[in-house]
Amino acid sequence: MSARIFLIRHGETDWSLGGKHTSYSDIPLSKAGEKQVEDTRNLVIGEGKLIDPRTISRIYVSAKQRTRRTVEILGLGVHNHQHFYDRATQSTQTTAIAPTKGQVAEATIQVTPWLQEWDYGEYEGMTISDVHRVRNQQGLDKDRQWSIWEDGCPGGESPQQVSDRLDNLIHEIRSVIESTAASWPGGQVVAHAAEEPRDVVCIGHGHILAGLALRWAGQPLRNGMRLLMEPGGVAVLGFEHDDLKQPAILLGRRLLR
């Protein structure tokens, strides 16, 4: 089976429920958000399910508590304790979790700034209506409405800055997958190895995961206006014909019992 990259958005927070832009603010999951993640875990994670812990080779997560808590609830096959390695501080934190059955995924979870949400700068905590109102008061957007995918955020990140850090993450993910790739006659390198763990899981935020999908497929971020991820939602990336030279977004995948 081909390697897959699973994108999982954190569960709902009080801010996301209200439509507020949330990047550097460290807002926890709400009770409803925790329930969303539990439902996702029960539906798609487990032996023989969409995300099988036996096939996971690497887990990435952003540093915010809403994503860390999402990982804790998901489990992802890590038994008893989850070890979070923070690349920014080069330190490891360990969290005890409920025992799980089955195979073990990689025990150390990579906490990386590459998966931090798009920095909203001056628009942090604002709804989209708030942003449009402020920009109208400033005399902006006379020809078209503001779009984060094209305009970025004042005091925050530009589309190019976000694209650059996502490309860094993609380069590393591809290196992980290539380490278990197999060569076929004719020089084609296919994105799977028969018995090796090969899948990658990224737990992050709405805009950054949508951007990751776009950059994975080689598309500029300006194409992201209609790519959405619900809280607790799962998206899948992969390769067309298992070919490492043809990264693709999987719009639909058959679910196995």
PDB file of C-alpha atoms in Angstrom:
ATOM      1  CA  MET A   1       0.000   0.000   0.000  1.00  0.00           C
ATOM      2  CA  SER A   2       1.210   3.496  -0.819  1.00  0.00           C
ATOM      3  CA  ALA A   3       2.429   5.875   1.873  1.00  0.00           C
ATOM      4  CA  ARG A   4      -0.177   8.364   3.055  1.00  0.00           C
ATOM      5  CA  ILE A   5      -0.010  11.644   4.930  1.00  0.00           C
ATOM      6  CA  PHE A   6      -2.939  12.179   7.286  1.00  0.00           C
ATOM      7  CA  LEU A   7      -3.854  15.744   8.223  1.00  0.00           C
ATOM      8  CA  ILE A   8      -5.930  16.058  11.392  1.00  0.00           C
ATOM      9  CA  ARG A   9      -7.291  19.350  12.663  1.00  0.00           C
ATOM     10  CA  HIS A  10      -7.570  19.871  16.410  1.00  0.00           C
ATOM     11  CA  GLY A  11     -10.999  19.763  18.002  1.00  0.00           C
ATOM     12  CA  GLU A  12     -13.226  22.749  18.572  1.00  0.00           C
ATOM     13  CA  THR A  13     -12.315  25.596  20.945  1.00  0.00           C
ATOM     14  CA  ASP A  14     -14.489  28.402  22.258  1.00  0.00           C
ATOM     15  CA  TRP A  15     -12.746  30.727  19.809  1.00  0.00           C
ATOM     16  CA  SER A  16     -13.132  28.493  16.763  1.00  0.00           C
ATOM     17  CA  LEU A  17     -16.806  27.987  17.622  1.00  0.00           C
ATOM     18  CA  GLY A  18     -17.207  31.764  17.485  1.00  0.00           C
ATOM     19  CA  GLY A  19     -15.296  32.024  14.204  1.00  0.00           C
ATOM     20  CA  LYS A  20     -12.347  33.874  15.757  1.00  0.00           C
ATOM     21  CA  HIS A  21      -8.941  33.723  14.083  1.00  0.00           C
ATOM     22  CA  THR A  22      -6.682  31.814  16.480  1.00  0.00           C
ATOM     23  CA  SER A  23      -2.964  31.448  15.898  1.00  0.00           C
ATOM     24  CA  TYR A  24      -0.554  32.393  18.691  1.00  0.00           C
ATOM     25  CA  SER A  25      -3.270  32.521  21.392  1.00  0.00           C
ATOM     26  CA  ASP A  26      -3.066  29.252  23.324  1.00  0.00           C
ATOM     27  CA  ILE A  27      -6.770  28.398  23.597  1.00  0.00           C
ATOM     28  CA  PRO A  28      -7.655  24.941  24.998  1.00  0.00           C
ATOM     29  CA  LEU A  29     -10.103  22.474  23.515  1.00  0.00           C
ATOM     30  CA  SER A  30     -13.667  22.815  24.707  1.00  0.00           C
ATOM     31  CA  LYS A  31     -15.535  19.800  26.063  1.00  0.00           C
ATOM     32  CA  ALA A  32     -17.314  19.579  22.721  1.00  0.00           C
ATOM     33  CA  GLY A  33     -13.926  19.684  20.987  1.00  0.00           C
ATOM     34  CA  GLU A  34     -12.625  16.791  23.055  1.00  0.00           C
ATOM     35  CA  LYS A  35     -15.739  14.801  22.158  1.00  0.00           C
ATOM     36  CA  GLN A  36     -15.164  15.542  18.452  1.00  0.00           C
ATOM     37  CA  VAL A  37     -11.647  14.135  18.680  1.00  0.00           C
ATOM     38  CA  GLU A  38     -12.866  11.062  20.561  1.00  0.00           C
ATOM     39  CA  ASP A  39     -15.387  10.426  17.778  1.00  0.00           C
ATOM     40  CA  THR A  40     -12.655  10.777  15.157  1.00  0.00           C
ATOM     41  CA  ARG A  41     -10.448   8.342  17.064  1.00  0.00           C
ATOM     42  CA  ASN A  42     -13.184   5.750  17.388  1.00  0.00           C
ATOM     43  CA  LEU A  43     -14.154   5.987  13.732  1.00  0.00           C
ATOM     44  CA  VAL A  44     -10.863   6.092  11.835  1.00  0.00           C
ATOM     45  CA  ILE A  45      -7.972   5.034  14.125  1.00  0.00           C
ATOM     46  CA  GLY A  46      -7.145   1.420  14.901  1.00  0.00           C
ATOM     47  CA  GLU A  47      -5.953  -1.803  13.345  1.00  0.00           C
ATOM     48  CA  GLY A  48      -7.576  -2.240   9.952  1.00  0.00           C
ATOM     49  CA  LYS A  49      -9.074   1.270   9.976  1.00  0.00           C
ATOM     50  CA  LEU A  50      -8.185   4.299   7.861  1.00  0.00           C
ATOM     51  CA  ILE A  51      -5.299   5.265  10.163  1.00  0.00           C
ATOM     52  CA  ASP A  52      -3.629   2.066  11.310  1.00  0.00           C
ATOM     53  CA  PRO A  53      -1.007   2.660  14.039  1.00  0.00           C
ATOM     54  CA  ARG A  54       1.025  -0.243  12.658  1.00  0.00           C
ATOM     55  CA  THR A  55       1.790   1.792   9.522  1.00  0.00           C
ATOM     56  CA  ILE A  56       2.717   5.124  11.170  1.00  0.00           C
ATOM     57  CA  SER A  57       6.360   6.115  10.787  1.00  0.00           C
ATOM     58  CA  ARG A  58       6.243   9.716  12.041  1.00  0.00           C
ATOM     59  CA  ILE A  59       3.878  12.023  13.958  1.00  0.00           C
ATOM     60  CA  TYR A  60       4.103  15.831  13.760  1.00  0.00           C
ATOM     61  CA  VAL A  61       2.186  18.333  15.895  1.00  0.00           C
ATOM     62  CA  SER A  62       2.224  22.068  16.563  1.00  0.00           C
ATOM     63  CA  ALA A  63       3.141  23.325  20.025  1.00  0.00           C
ATOM     64  CA  LYS A  64      -0.265  24.693  21.080  1.00  0.00           C
ATOM     65  CA  GLN A  65      -2.221  22.950  23.817  1.00  0.00           C
ATOM     66  CA  ARG A  66      -5.234  22.447  21.560  1.00  0.00           C
ATOM     67  CA  THR A  67      -3.166  20.293  19.194  1.00  0.00           C
ATOM     68  CA  ARG A  68      -1.217  18.550  21.956  1.00  0.00           C
ATOM     69  CA  ARG A  69      -4.469  17.600  23.675  1.00  0.00           C
ATOM     70  CA  THR A  70      -5.831  16.350  20.358  1.00  0.00           C
ATOM     71  CA  VAL A  71      -2.839  14.009  20.033  1.00  0.00           C
ATOM     72  CA  GLU A  72      -3.329  12.752  23.577  1.00  0.00           C
ATOM     73  CA  ILE A  73      -6.956  11.863  22.878  1.00  0.00           C
ATOM     74  CA  LEU A  74      -6.228  10.283  19.497  1.00  0.00           C
ATOM     75  CA  GLY A  75      -3.607   7.983  20.992  1.00  0.00           C
ATOM     76  CA  LEU A  76      -2.355   6.909  17.547  1.00  0.00           C
ATOM     77  CA  GLY A  77      -1.115   3.609  18.896  1.00  0.00           C
ATOM     78  CA  VAL A  78       1.397   5.100  21.339  1.00  0.00           C
ATOM     79  CA  HIS A  79       1.109   3.045  24.546  1.00  0.00           C
ATOM     80  CA  ASN A  80       0.868   4.422  28.099  1.00  0.00           C
ATOM     81  CA  HIS A  81       3.127   7.456  27.594  1.00  0.00           C
ATOM     82  CA  GLN A  82       3.507   9.947  24.762  1.00  0.00           C
ATOM     83  CA  HIS A  83       6.885  11.632  24.379  1.00  0.00           C
ATOM     84  CA  PHE A  84       6.743  15.097  22.775  1.00  0.00           C
ATOM     85  CA  TYR A  85      10.091  16.295  21.427  1.00  0.00           C
ATOM     86  CA  ASP A  86      10.039  20.093  21.075  1.00  0.00           C
ATOM     87  CA  ARG A  87      12.449  21.132  18.355  1.00  0.00           C
ATOM     88  CA  ALA A  88      12.417  24.775  19.415  1.00  0.00           C
ATOM     89  CA  THR A  89      13.701  24.029  22.934  1.00  0.00           C
ATOM     90  CA  GLN A  90      15.297  20.641  22.157  1.00  0.00           C
ATOM     91  CA  SER A  91      13.504  19.179  25.155  1.00  0.00           C
ATOM     92  CA  THR A  92      11.169  16.233  25.668  1.00  0.00           C
ATOM     93  CA  GLN A  93       7.964  16.201  27.705  1.00  0.00           C
ATOM     94  CA  THR A  94       6.144  13.001  28.606  1.00  0.00           C
ATOM     95  CA  THR A  95       2.380  12.673  29.000  1.00  0.00           C
ATOM     96  CA  ALA A  96       0.674   9.628  30.482  1.00  0.00           C
ATOM     97  CA  ILE A  97      -2.320   8.366  28.493  1.00  0.00           C
ATOM     98  CA  ALA A  98      -4.805   5.559  28.868  1.00  0.00           C
ATOM     99  CA  PRO A  99      -3.362   2.177  27.814  1.00  0.00           C
ATOM    100  CA  THR A 100      -4.210   1.171  24.254  1.00  0.00           C
ATOM    101  CA  LYS A 101      -4.232  -2.170  22.527  1.00  0.00           C
ATOM    102  CA  GLY A 102      -2.423  -3.137  19.359  1.00  0.00           C
ATOM    103  CA  GLN A 103       0.800  -2.171  17.678  1.00  0.00           C
ATOM    104  CA  VAL A 104       2.925   0.788  18.753  1.00  0.00           C
ATOM    105  CA  ALA A 105       3.557   3.827  16.575  1.00  0.00           C
ATOM    106  CA  GLU A 106       6.757   5.854  16.875  1.00  0.00           C
ATOM    107  CA  ALA A 107       6.898   6.876  20.540  1.00  0.00           C
ATOM    108  CA  THR A 108       8.445  10.327  20.075  1.00  0.00           C
ATOM    109  CA  ILE A 109       6.073  12.924  18.627  1.00  0.00           C
ATOM    110  CA  GLN A 110       7.774  15.777  16.785  1.00  0.00           C
ATOM    111  CA  VAL A 111       6.606  19.202  18.018  1.00  0.00           C
ATOM    112  CA  THR A 112       7.479  21.577  15.193  1.00  0.00           C
ATOM    113  CA  PRO A 113       6.935  25.292  14.476  1.00  0.00           C
ATOM    114  CA  TRP A 114       6.362  24.330  10.831  1.00  0.00           C
ATOM    115  CA  LEU A 115       2.822  23.282  11.833  1.00  0.00           C
ATOM    116  CA  GLN A 116       1.981  26.415  13.816  1.00  0.00           C
ATOM    117  CA  GLU A 117      -1.162  28.125  12.582  1.00  0.00           C
ATOM    118  CA  TRP A 118      -0.792  30.996  10.130  1.00  0.00           C
ATOM    119  CA  ASP A 119       0.188  33.998  12.277  1.00  0.00           C
ATOM    120  CA  TYR A 120      -2.835  36.299  12.075  1.00  0.00           C
ATOM    121  CA  GLY A 121      -0.994  39.284  13.529  1.00  0.00           C
ATOM    122  CA  GLU A 122      -3.391  42.208  14.028  1.00  0.00           C
ATOM    123  CA  TYR A 123      -6.350  39.988  13.144  1.00  0.00           C
ATOM    124  CA  GLU A 124      -5.849  37.585  16.054  1.00  0.00           C
ATOM    125  CA  GLY A 125      -9.141  37.024  17.864  1.00  0.00           C
ATOM    126  CA  MET A 126     -11.191  38.676  15.110  1.00  0.00           C
ATOM    127  CA  THR A 127     -13.954  37.080  13.076  1.00  0.00           C
ATOM    128  CA  ILE A 128     -13.934  37.441   9.307  1.00  0.00           C
ATOM    129  CA  SER A 129     -16.670  40.086   9.643  1.00  0.00           C
ATOM    130  CA  ASP A 130     -14.478  42.016  12.084  1.00  0.00           C
ATOM    131  CA  VAL A 131     -11.583  41.924   9.628  1.00  0.00           C
ATOM    132  CA  HIS A 132     -13.694  43.178   6.721  1.00  0.00           C
ATOM    133  CA  ARG A 133     -15.131  45.981   8.867  1.00  0.00           C
ATOM    134  CA  VAL A 134     -11.698  47.160  10.039  1.00  0.00           C
ATOM    135  CA  ARG A 135     -10.252  47.063   6.546  1.00  0.00           C
ATOM    136  CA  ASN A 136     -13.219  49.001   5.160  1.00  0.00           C
ATOM    137  CA  GLN A 137     -12.679  51.643   7.843  1.00  0.00           C
ATOM    138  CA  GLN A 138      -9.052  51.849   6.716  1.00  0.00           C
ATOM    139  CA  GLY A 139     -10.127  52.433   3.125  1.00  0.00           C
ATOM    140  CA  LEU A 140      -8.806  49.074   1.938  1.00  0.00           C
ATOM    141  CA  ASP A 141     -10.281  46.406  -0.336  1.00  0.00           C
ATOM    142  CA  LYS A 142     -12.154  48.708  -2.702  1.00  0.00           C
ATOM    143  CA  ASP A 143     -11.736  46.302  -5.624  1.00  0.00           C
ATOM    144  CA  ARG A 144     -12.092  42.968  -3.819  1.00  0.00           C
ATOM    145  CA  GLN A 145     -12.456  41.549  -0.320  1.00  0.00           C
ATOM    146  CA  TRP A 146      -9.437  40.646   1.767  1.00  0.00           C
ATOM    147  CA  SER A 147      -8.196  37.066   1.459  1.00  0.00           C
ATOM    148  CA  ILE A 148      -5.598  35.592   3.783  1.00  0.00           C
ATOM    149  CA  TRP A 149      -4.415  33.382   0.917  1.00  0.00           C
ATOM    150  CA  GLU A 150      -3.498  36.379  -1.212  1.00  0.00           C
ATOM    151  CA  ASP A 151      -2.924  39.197   1.269  1.00  0.00           C
ATOM    152  CA  GLY A 152      -1.660  37.618   4.482  1.00  0.00           C
ATOM    153  CA  CYS A 153      -2.070  39.454   7.784  1.00  0.00           C
ATOM    154  CA  PRO A 154      -0.566  42.793   8.877  1.00  0.00           C
ATOM    155  CA  GLY A 155       1.766  42.179  11.782  1.00  0.00           C
ATOM    156  CA  GLY A 156       1.595  38.460  11.044  1.00  0.00           C
ATOM    157  CA  GLU A 157       2.693  36.212   8.198  1.00  0.00           C
ATOM    158  CA  SER A 158       2.578  36.683   4.453  1.00  0.00           C
ATOM    159  CA  PRO A 159       1.553  33.850   2.111  1.00  0.00           C
ATOM    160  CA  GLN A 160       5.193  33.480   1.047  1.00  0.00           C
ATOM    161  CA  GLN A 161       6.408  33.078   4.635  1.00  0.00           C
ATOM    162  CA  VAL A 162       3.815  30.389   5.301  1.00  0.00           C
ATOM    163  CA  SER A 163       4.577  28.665   2.008  1.00  0.00           C
ATOM    164  CA  ASP A 164       8.299  28.573   2.814  1.00  0.00           C
ATOM    165  CA  ARG A 165       7.870  26.863   6.180  1.00  0.00           C
ATOM    166  CA  LEU A 166       5.382  24.375   4.763  1.00  0.00           C
ATOM    167  CA  ASP A 167       7.874  23.508   2.040  1.00  0.00           C
ATOM    168  CA  ASN A 168      10.435  22.761   4.770  1.00  0.00           C
ATOM    169  CA  LEU A 169       8.005  20.346   6.403  1.00  0.00           C
ATOM    170  CA  ILE A 170       7.153  18.710   3.076  1.00  0.00           C
ATOM    171  CA  HIS A 171      10.845  18.195   2.336  1.00  0.00           C
ATOM    172  CA  GLU A 172      11.260  16.356   5.636  1.00  0.00           C
ATOM    173  CA  ILE A 173       8.094  14.284   5.169  1.00  0.00           C
ATOM    174  CA  ARG A 174       9.279  13.201   1.741  1.00  0.00           C
ATOM    175  CA  SER A 175      12.634  12.205   3.240  1.00  0.00           C
ATOM    176  CA  VAL A 176      10.846  10.032   5.809  1.00  0.00           C
ATOM    177  CA  ILE A 177       8.779   8.345   3.100  1.00  0.00           C
ATOM    178  CA  GLU A 178      11.718   7.913   0.740  1.00  0.00           C
ATOM    179  CA  SER A 179      13.603   6.054   3.475  1.00  0.00           C
ATOM    180  CA  THR A 180      11.101   3.190   3.098  1.00  0.00           C
ATOM    181  CA  ALA A 181      10.474   3.539  -0.640  1.00  0.00           C
ATOM    182  CA  ALA A 182      11.000   0.737  -3.123  1.00  0.00           C
ATOM    183  CA  SER A 183      12.460   0.865  -6.635  1.00  0.00           C
ATOM    184  CA  TRP A 184      10.707  -0.772  -9.551  1.00  0.00           C
ATOM    185  CA  PRO A 185      12.173  -1.754 -12.915  1.00  0.00           C
ATOM    186  CA  GLY A 186      12.588   1.248 -15.163  1.00  0.00           C
ATOM    187  CA  GLY A 187      13.754   3.539 -12.370  1.00  0.00           C
ATOM    188  CA  GLN A 188      10.356   4.400 -10.864  1.00  0.00           C
ATOM    189  CA  VAL A 189      10.492   4.933  -7.100  1.00  0.00           C
ATOM    190  CA  VAL A 190       7.226   3.925  -5.456  1.00  0.00           C
ATOM    191  CA  ALA A 191       5.968   5.263  -2.146  1.00  0.00           C
ATOM    192  CA  HIS A 192       5.680   2.038  -0.228  1.00  0.00           C
ATOM    193  CA  ALA A 193       7.625  -0.809   1.265  1.00  0.00           C
ATOM    194  CA  ALA A 194       5.999  -4.140   2.005  1.00  0.00           C
ATOM    195  CA  GLU A 195       6.441  -4.388   5.773  1.00  0.00           C
ATOM    196  CA  GLU A 196       7.822  -1.014   6.893  1.00  0.00           C
ATOM    197  CA  PRO A 197       5.753   1.691   8.640  1.00  0.00           C
ATOM    198  CA  ARG A 198       5.269   4.357   5.996  1.00  0.00           C
ATOM    199  CA  ASP A 199       2.453   6.759   6.928  1.00  0.00           C
ATOM    200  CA  VAL A 200       2.889  10.240   8.409  1.00  0.00           C
ATOM    201  CA  VAL A 201       0.377  12.034  10.652  1.00  0.00           C
ATOM    202  CA  CYS A 202       0.244  15.842  11.015  1.00  0.00           C
ATOM    203  CA  ILE A 203      -1.964  17.339  13.738  1.00  0.00           C
ATOM    204  CA  GLY A 204      -2.456  21.062  13.324  1.00  0.00           C
ATOM    205  CA  HIS A 205      -4.801  23.939  12.546  1.00  0.00           C
ATOM    206  CA  GLY A 206      -7.300  24.824   9.839  1.00  0.00           C
ATOM    207  CA  HIS A 207      -5.415  27.252   7.621  1.00  0.00           C
ATOM    208  CA  ILE A 208      -1.988  25.658   7.966  1.00  0.00           C
ATOM    209  CA  LEU A 209      -3.271  22.181   7.099  1.00  0.00           C
ATOM    210  CA  ALA A 210      -5.173  23.501   4.079  1.00  0.00           C
ATOM    211  CA  GLY A 211      -1.974  25.241   3.014  1.00  0.00           C
ATOM    212  CA  LEU A 212      -0.010  22.033   3.521  1.00  0.00           C
ATOM    213  CA  ALA A 213      -2.359  20.190   1.179  1.00  0.00           C
ATOM    214  CA  LEU A 214      -1.915  22.869  -1.476  1.00  0.00           C
ATOM    215  CA  ARG A 215       1.859  22.945  -1.251  1.00  0.00           C
ATOM    216  CA  TRP A 216       1.977  19.125  -1.242  1.00  0.00           C
ATOM    217  CA  ALA A 217       0.241  19.200  -4.619  1.00  0.00           C
ATOM    218  CA  GLY A 218       2.595  21.926  -5.851  1.00  0.00           C
ATOM    219  CA  GLN A 219      -0.070  24.633  -5.824  1.00  0.00           C
ATOM    220  CA  PRO A 220       0.380  28.240  -4.662  1.00  0.00           C
ATOM    221  CA  LEU A 221      -1.459  29.271  -1.510  1.00  0.00           C
ATOM    222  CA  ARG A 222      -3.685  31.659  -3.447  1.00  0.00           C
ATOM    223  CA  ASN A 223      -5.679  28.576  -4.508  1.00  0.00           C
ATOM    224  CA  GLY A 224      -6.682  27.874  -0.907  1.00  0.00           C
ATOM    225  CA  MET A 225      -9.769  30.042  -0.568  1.00  0.00           C
ATOM    226  CA  ARG A 226     -12.194  27.113  -0.713  1.00  0.00           C
ATOM    227  CA  LEU A 227     -10.185  24.427   1.090  1.00  0.00           C
ATOM    228  CA  LEU A 228     -11.749  23.830   4.506  1.00  0.00           C
ATOM    229  CA  MET A 229     -11.108  21.513   7.450  1.00  0.00           C
ATOM    230  CA  GLU A 230     -13.669  21.001  10.193  1.00  0.00           C
ATOM    231  CA  PRO A 231     -12.549  20.642  13.825  1.00  0.00           C
ATOM    232  CA  GLY A 232     -11.502  17.041  14.375  1.00  0.00           C
ATOM    233  CA  GLY A 233     -11.558  16.456  10.620  1.00  0.00           C
ATOM    234  CA  VAL A 234      -9.178  14.215   8.664  1.00  0.00           C
ATOM    235  CA  ALA A 235      -7.723  14.777   5.188  1.00  0.00           C
ATOM    236  CA  VAL A 236      -5.427  12.459   3.241  1.00  0.00           C
ATOM    237  CA  LEU A 237      -2.475  13.169   0.959  1.00  0.00           C
ATOM    238  CA  GLY A 238      -0.606  10.618  -1.100  1.00  0.00           C
ATOM    239  CA  PHE A 239       0.884   9.838  -4.494  1.00  0.00           C
ATOM    240  CA  GLU A 240      -0.731   9.128  -7.841  1.00  0.00           C
ATOM    241  CA  HIS A 241       0.155   5.589  -8.979  1.00  0.00           C
ATOM    242  CA  ASP A 242       2.389   5.338  -5.871  1.00  0.00           C
ATOM    243  CA  ASP A 243       4.935   7.470  -7.740  1.00  0.00           C
ATOM    244  CA  LEU A 244       7.028   9.736  -5.498  1.00  0.00           C
ATOM    245  CA  LYS A 245       7.222  12.219  -8.362  1.00  0.00           C
ATOM    246  CA  GLN A 246       3.426  12.659  -8.377  1.00  0.00           C
ATOM    247  CA  PRO A 247       2.205  13.925  -4.978  1.00  0.00           C
ATOM    248  CA  ALA A 248      -1.574  14.204  -4.856  1.00  0.00           C
ATOM    249  CA  ILE A 249      -4.546  15.130  -2.667  1.00  0.00           C
ATOM    250  CA  LEU A 250      -6.839  12.139  -2.095  1.00  0.00           C
ATOM    251  CA  LEU A 251     -10.357  13.524  -2.399  1.00  0.00           C
ATOM    252  CA  GLY A 252     -11.982  10.242  -1.448  1.00  0.00           C
ATOM    253  CA  ARG A 253     -10.814   6.999   0.060  1.00  0.00           C
ATOM    254  CA  ARG A 254     -12.729   3.786   0.628  1.00  0.00           C
ATOM    255  CA  LEU A 255     -13.168   3.021   4.332  1.00  0.00           C
ATOM    256  CA  LEU A 256     -12.552  -0.555   5.412  1.00  0.00           C
ATOM    257  CA  ARG A 257     -14.374  -2.294   8.221  1.00  0.00           C
TER     258      ARG A 257
END
